[in-house]
PDB file of C-alpha atoms and ligand atoms in Angstrom:
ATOM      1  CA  UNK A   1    -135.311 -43.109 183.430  1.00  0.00           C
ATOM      2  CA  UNK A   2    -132.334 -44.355 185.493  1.00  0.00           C
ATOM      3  CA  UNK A   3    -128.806 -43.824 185.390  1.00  0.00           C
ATOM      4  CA  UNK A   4    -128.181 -43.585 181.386  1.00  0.00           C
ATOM      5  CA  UNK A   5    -130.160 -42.282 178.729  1.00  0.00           C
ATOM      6  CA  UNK A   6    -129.448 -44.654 176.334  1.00  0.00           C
ATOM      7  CA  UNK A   7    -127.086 -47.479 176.421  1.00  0.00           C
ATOM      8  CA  UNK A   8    -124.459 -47.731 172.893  1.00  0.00           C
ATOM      9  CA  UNK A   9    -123.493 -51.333 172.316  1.00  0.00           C
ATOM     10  CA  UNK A  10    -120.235 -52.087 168.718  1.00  0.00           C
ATOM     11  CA  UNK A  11    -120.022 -55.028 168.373  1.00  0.00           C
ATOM     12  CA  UNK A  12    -116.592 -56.135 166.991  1.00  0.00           C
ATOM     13  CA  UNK A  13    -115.073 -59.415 164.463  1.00  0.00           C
ATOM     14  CA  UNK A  14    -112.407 -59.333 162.214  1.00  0.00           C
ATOM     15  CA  UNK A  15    -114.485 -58.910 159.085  1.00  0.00           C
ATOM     16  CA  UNK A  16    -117.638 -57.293 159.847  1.00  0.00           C
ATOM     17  CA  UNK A  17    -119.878 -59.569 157.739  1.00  0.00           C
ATOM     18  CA  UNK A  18    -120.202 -62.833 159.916  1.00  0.00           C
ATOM     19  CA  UNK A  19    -119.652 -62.455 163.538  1.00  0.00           C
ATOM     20  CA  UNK A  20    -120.334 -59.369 164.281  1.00  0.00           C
ATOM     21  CA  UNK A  21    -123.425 -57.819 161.872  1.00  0.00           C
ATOM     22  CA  UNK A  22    -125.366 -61.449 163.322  1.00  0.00           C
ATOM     23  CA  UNK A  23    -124.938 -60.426 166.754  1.00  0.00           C
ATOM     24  CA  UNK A  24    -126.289 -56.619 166.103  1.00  0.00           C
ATOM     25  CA  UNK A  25    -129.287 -58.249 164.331  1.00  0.00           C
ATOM     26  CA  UNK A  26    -129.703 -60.808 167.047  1.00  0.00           C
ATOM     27  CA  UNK A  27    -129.568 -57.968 169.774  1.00  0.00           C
ATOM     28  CA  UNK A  28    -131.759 -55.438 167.693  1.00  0.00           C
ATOM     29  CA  UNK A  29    -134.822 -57.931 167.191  1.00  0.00           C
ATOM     30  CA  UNK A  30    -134.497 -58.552 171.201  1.00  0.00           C
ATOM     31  CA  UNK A  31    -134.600 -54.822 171.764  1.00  0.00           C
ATOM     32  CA  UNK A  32    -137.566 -54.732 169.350  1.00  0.00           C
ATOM     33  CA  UNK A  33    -139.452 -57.701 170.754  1.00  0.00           C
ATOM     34  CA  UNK A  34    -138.384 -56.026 174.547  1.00  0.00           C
ATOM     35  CA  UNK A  35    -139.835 -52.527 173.574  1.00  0.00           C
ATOM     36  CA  UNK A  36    -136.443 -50.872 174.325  1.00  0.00           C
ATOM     37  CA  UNK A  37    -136.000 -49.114 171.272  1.00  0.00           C
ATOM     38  CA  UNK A  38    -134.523 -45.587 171.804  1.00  0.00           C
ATOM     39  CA  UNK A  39    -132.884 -46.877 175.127  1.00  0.00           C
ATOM     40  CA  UNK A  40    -129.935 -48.887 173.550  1.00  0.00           C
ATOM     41  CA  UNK A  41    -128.458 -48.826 170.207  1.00  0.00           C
ATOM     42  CA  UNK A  42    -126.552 -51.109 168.378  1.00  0.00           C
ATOM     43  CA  UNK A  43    -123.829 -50.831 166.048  1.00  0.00           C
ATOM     44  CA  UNK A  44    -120.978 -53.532 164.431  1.00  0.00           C
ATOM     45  CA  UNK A  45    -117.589 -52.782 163.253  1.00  0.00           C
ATOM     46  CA  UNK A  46    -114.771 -55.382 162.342  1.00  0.00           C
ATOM     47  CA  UNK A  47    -110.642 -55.123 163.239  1.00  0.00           C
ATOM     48  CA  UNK A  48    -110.182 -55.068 159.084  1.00  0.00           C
ATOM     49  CA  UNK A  49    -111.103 -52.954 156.240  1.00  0.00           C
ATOM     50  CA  UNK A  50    -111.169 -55.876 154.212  1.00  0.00           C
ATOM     51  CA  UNK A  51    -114.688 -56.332 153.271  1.00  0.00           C
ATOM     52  CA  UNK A  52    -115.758 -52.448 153.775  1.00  0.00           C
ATOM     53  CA  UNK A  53    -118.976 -50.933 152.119  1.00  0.00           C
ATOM     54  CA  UNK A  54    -120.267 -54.660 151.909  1.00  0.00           C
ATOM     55  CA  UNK A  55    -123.377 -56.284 152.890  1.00  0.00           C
ATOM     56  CA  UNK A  56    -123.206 -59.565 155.914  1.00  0.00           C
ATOM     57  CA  UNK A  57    -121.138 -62.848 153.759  1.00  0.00           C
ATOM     58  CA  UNK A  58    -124.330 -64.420 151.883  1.00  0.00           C
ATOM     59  CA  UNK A  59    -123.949 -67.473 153.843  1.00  0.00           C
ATOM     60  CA  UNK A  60    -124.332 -65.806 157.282  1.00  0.00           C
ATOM     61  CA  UNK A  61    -127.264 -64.233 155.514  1.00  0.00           C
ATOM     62  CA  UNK A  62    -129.105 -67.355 155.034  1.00  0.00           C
ATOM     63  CA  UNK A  63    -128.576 -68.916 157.926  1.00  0.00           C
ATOM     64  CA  UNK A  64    -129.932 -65.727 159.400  1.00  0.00           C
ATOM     65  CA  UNK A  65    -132.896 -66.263 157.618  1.00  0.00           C
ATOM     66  CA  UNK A  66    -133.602 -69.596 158.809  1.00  0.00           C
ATOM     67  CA  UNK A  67    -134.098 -67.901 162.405  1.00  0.00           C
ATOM     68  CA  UNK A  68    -136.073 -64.757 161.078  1.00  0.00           C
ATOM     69  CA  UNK A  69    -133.180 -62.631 160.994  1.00  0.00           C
ATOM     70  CA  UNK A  70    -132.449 -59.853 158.224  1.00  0.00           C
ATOM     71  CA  UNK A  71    -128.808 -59.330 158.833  1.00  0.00           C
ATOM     72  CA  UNK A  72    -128.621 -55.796 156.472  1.00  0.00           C
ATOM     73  CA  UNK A  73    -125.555 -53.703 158.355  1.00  0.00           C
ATOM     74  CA  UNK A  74    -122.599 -52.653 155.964  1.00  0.00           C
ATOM     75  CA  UNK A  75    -118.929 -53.620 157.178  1.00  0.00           C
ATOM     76  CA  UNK A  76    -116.894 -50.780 158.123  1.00  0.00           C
ATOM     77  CA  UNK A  77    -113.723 -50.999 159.897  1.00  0.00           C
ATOM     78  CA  UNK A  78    -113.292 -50.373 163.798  1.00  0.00           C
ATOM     79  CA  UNK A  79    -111.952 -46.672 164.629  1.00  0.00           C
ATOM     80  CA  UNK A  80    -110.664 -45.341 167.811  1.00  0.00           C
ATOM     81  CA  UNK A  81    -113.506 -42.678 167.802  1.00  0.00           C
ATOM     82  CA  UNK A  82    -115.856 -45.530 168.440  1.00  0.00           C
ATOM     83  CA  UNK A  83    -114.073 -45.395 172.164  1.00  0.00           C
ATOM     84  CA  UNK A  84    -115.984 -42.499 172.523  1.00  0.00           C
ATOM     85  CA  UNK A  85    -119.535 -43.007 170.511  1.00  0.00           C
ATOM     86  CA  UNK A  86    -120.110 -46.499 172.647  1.00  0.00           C
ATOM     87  CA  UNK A  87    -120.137 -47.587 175.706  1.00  0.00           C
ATOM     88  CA  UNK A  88    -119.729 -51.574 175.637  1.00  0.00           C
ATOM     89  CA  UNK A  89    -117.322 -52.741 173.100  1.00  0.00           C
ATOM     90  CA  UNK A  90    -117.717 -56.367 172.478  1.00  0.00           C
ATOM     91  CA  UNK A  91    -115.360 -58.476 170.768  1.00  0.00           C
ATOM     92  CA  UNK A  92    -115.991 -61.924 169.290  1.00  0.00           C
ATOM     93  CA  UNK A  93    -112.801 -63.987 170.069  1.00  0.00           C
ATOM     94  CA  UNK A  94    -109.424 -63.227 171.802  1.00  0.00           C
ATOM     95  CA  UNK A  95    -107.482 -62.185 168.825  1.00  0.00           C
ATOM     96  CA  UNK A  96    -110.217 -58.973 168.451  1.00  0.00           C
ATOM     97  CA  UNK A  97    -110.459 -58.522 171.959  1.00  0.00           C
ATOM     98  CA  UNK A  98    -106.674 -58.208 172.323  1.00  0.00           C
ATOM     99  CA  UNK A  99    -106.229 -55.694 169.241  1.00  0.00           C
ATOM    100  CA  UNK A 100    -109.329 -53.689 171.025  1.00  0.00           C
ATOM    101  CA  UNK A 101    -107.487 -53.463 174.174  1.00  0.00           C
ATOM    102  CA  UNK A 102    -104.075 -52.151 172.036  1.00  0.00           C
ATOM    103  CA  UNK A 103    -106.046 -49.519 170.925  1.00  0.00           C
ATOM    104  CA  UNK A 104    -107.571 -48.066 173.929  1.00  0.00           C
ATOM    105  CA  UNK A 105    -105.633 -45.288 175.615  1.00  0.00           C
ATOM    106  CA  UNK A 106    -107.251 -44.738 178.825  1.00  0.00           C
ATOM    107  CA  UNK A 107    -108.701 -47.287 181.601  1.00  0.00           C
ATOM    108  CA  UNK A 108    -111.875 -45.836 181.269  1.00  0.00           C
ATOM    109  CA  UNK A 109    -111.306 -47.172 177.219  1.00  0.00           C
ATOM    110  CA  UNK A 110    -110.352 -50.594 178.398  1.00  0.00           C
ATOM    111  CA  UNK A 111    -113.203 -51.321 180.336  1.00  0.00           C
ATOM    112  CA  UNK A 112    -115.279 -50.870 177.854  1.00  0.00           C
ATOM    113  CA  UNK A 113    -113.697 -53.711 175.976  1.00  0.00           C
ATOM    114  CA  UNK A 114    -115.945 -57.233 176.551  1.00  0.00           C
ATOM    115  CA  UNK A 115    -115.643 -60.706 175.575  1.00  0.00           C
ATOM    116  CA  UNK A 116    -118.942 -61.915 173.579  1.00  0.00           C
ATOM    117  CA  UNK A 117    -118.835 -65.011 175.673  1.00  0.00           C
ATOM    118  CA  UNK A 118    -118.856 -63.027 178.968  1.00  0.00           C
ATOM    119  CA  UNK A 119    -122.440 -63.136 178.487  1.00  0.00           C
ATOM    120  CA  UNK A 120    -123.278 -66.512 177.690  1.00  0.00           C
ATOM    121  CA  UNK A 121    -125.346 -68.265 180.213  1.00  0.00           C
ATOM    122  CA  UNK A 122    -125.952 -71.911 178.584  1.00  0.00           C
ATOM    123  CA  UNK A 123    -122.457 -72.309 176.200  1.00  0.00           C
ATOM    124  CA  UNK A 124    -118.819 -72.781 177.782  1.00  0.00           C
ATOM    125  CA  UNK A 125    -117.235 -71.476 174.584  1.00  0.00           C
ATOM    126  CA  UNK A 126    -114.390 -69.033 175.459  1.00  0.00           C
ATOM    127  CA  UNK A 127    -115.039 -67.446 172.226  1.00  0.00           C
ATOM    128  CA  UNK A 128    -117.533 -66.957 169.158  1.00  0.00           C
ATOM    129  CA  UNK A 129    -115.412 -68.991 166.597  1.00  0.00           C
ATOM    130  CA  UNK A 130    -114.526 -67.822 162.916  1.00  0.00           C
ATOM    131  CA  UNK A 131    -116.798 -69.353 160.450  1.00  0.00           C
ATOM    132  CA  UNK A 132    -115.762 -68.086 157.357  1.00  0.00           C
ATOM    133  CA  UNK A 133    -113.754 -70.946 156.072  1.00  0.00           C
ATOM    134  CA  UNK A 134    -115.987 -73.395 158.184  1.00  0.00           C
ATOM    135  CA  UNK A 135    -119.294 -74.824 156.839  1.00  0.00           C
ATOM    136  CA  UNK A 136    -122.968 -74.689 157.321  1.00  0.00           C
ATOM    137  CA  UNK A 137    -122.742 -76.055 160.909  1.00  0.00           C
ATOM    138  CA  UNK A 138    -120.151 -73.254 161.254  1.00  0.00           C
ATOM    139  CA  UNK A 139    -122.693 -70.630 160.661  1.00  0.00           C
ATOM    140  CA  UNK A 140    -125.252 -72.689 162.497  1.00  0.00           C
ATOM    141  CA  UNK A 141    -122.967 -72.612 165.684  1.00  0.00           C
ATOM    142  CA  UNK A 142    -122.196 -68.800 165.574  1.00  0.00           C
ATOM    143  CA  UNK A 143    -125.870 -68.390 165.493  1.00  0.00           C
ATOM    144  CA  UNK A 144    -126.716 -70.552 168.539  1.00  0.00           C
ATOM    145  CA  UNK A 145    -123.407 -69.165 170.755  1.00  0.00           C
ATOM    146  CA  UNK A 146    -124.957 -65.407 169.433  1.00  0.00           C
ATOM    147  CA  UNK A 147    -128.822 -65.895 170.353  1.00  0.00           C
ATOM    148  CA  UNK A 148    -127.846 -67.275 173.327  1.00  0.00           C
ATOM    149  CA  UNK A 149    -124.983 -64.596 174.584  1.00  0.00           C
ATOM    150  CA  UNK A 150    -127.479 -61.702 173.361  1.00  0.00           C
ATOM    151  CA  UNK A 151    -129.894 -62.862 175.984  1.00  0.00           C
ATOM    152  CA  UNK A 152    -126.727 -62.502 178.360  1.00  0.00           C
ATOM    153  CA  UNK A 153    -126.256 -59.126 177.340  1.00  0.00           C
ATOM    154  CA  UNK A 154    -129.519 -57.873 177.379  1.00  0.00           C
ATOM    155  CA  UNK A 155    -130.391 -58.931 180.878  1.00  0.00           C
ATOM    156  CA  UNK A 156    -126.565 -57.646 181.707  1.00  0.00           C
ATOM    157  CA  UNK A 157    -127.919 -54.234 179.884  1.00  0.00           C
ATOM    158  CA  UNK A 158    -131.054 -53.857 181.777  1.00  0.00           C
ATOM    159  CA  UNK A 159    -129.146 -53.496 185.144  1.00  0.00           C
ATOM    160  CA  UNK A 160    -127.681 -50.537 183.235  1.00  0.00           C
ATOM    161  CA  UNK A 161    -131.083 -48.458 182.255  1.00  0.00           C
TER     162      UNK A 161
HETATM  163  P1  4NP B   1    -116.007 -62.216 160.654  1.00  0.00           P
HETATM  164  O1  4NP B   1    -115.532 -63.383 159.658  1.00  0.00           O
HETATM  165  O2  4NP B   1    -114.739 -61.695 161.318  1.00  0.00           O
HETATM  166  O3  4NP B   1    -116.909 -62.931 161.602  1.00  0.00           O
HETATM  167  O4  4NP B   1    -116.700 -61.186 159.791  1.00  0.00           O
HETATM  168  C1  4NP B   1    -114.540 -63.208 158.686  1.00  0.00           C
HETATM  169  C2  4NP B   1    -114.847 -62.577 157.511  1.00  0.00           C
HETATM  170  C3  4NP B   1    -113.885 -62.450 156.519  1.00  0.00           C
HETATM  171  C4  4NP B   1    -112.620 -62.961 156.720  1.00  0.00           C
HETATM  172  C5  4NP B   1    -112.310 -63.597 157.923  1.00  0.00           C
HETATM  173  C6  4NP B   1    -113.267 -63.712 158.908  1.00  0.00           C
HETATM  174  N1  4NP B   1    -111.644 -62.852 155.693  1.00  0.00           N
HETATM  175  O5  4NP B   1    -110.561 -63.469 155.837  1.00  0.00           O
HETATM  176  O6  4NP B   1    -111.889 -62.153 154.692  1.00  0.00           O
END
C-alpha cells in the first residue's frame, strides 16, 4: 500500500440528482473496471436540500443508460461533517465551488475543495454546466464533460494510492 489507505472522493452540484450522482457513477464503474475497489470510495452530495431522499432526475437517468450507467445514489444535502469523512471535495461549477469554500473553516478544509473541470484533459469548459432546465443535448454534454474529467481524476487519484 502507499501513502493512504483508501482515498474518499463527494462529489458536489446544487441538486444532487444531475451533476453530481452521474459523476459518482461515472467514477465508480472506472474504479470497478480498474480493480480499485476498497482503495477509493465515492460519495455525492448537492449545496440544497431540495430534492433530498430522491433518486438521480429521470432524464439524467436515461441518458445514463445510453452509456451503461445505473445512476441509483439518493440526494442528500452537503454537511460540514463531510470536511472530515472525504478527502477531495469536488464541485461542479463556480457557484458550488464558492459556497464549498464558505463553508470550510480551516486551510486544510479548503484544499480539499476542487473544480470538476480541474481534471479534464480533452474539454476547455471552466465548469460542468446545469442541465436541468436544458434539453437532451444538455444531459448529453454533462455526460461527455463527466466521462471525460473522471478519467482526469482517476489518473490524478492514482498518484495518491
Ligand atoms: P444538479 O441539477 O445540481 O446537477 O443536481 C439541478 C437539479 C435541480 C435543480 C437545479 C439544478 N432545481 O432547481 O431543482
Amino acid at each position: 500500500m502507499g501513502r493512504k489507505d483508501k482515498i474518499r472522493v463527494l462529489f458536489v452540484c446544487l441538486g444532487n440528482i444531475c451533476r453530481s450522482p452521474a459523476a459518482e457513477g461515472i467514477l465508480k464503474k472506472l474504479i470497478a473496471e480498474n480493480s480499485l475497489d476498497g482503495a477509493i470510495e465515492v460519495n455525492s452530495a448537492g449545496m440544497s436540500a431540495w430534492h433530498e431522499g430522491e433518486l438521480p432526475d429521470s432524464r439524467m437517468r436515461a441518458h445514463g443508460r445510453l452509456r451503461g450507467y445505473d445512476f441509483c445514489s439518493r440526494s442528500r444535502p452537503f454537511n460540514s461533517l463531510d470536511f472530515e469523512r472525504f478527502d477531495y471535495i469536488i464541485a461542479m461549477d463556480e457557484s458550488n465551488y464558492a459556497d464549498l469554500l464558505s463553508f470550510a473553516m480551516t486551510d486544510e478544509e479548503k484544499t480539499k475543495v476542487r473544480r470538476m473541470t480541474d481534471f479534464s484533459t480533452r474539454y476547455t469548459h471552466d465548469h460542468i454546466p446545469d442541465p436541468y432546465y436544458s434539453g437532451d443535448s444538455g444531459f448529453e454534454l454533462v455526460l461527455d464533460l463527466l466521462e471525460d474529467a473522471c478519467a482526469g481524476l482517476l489518473k490524478f487519484l492514482r498518484g495518491e494510492i
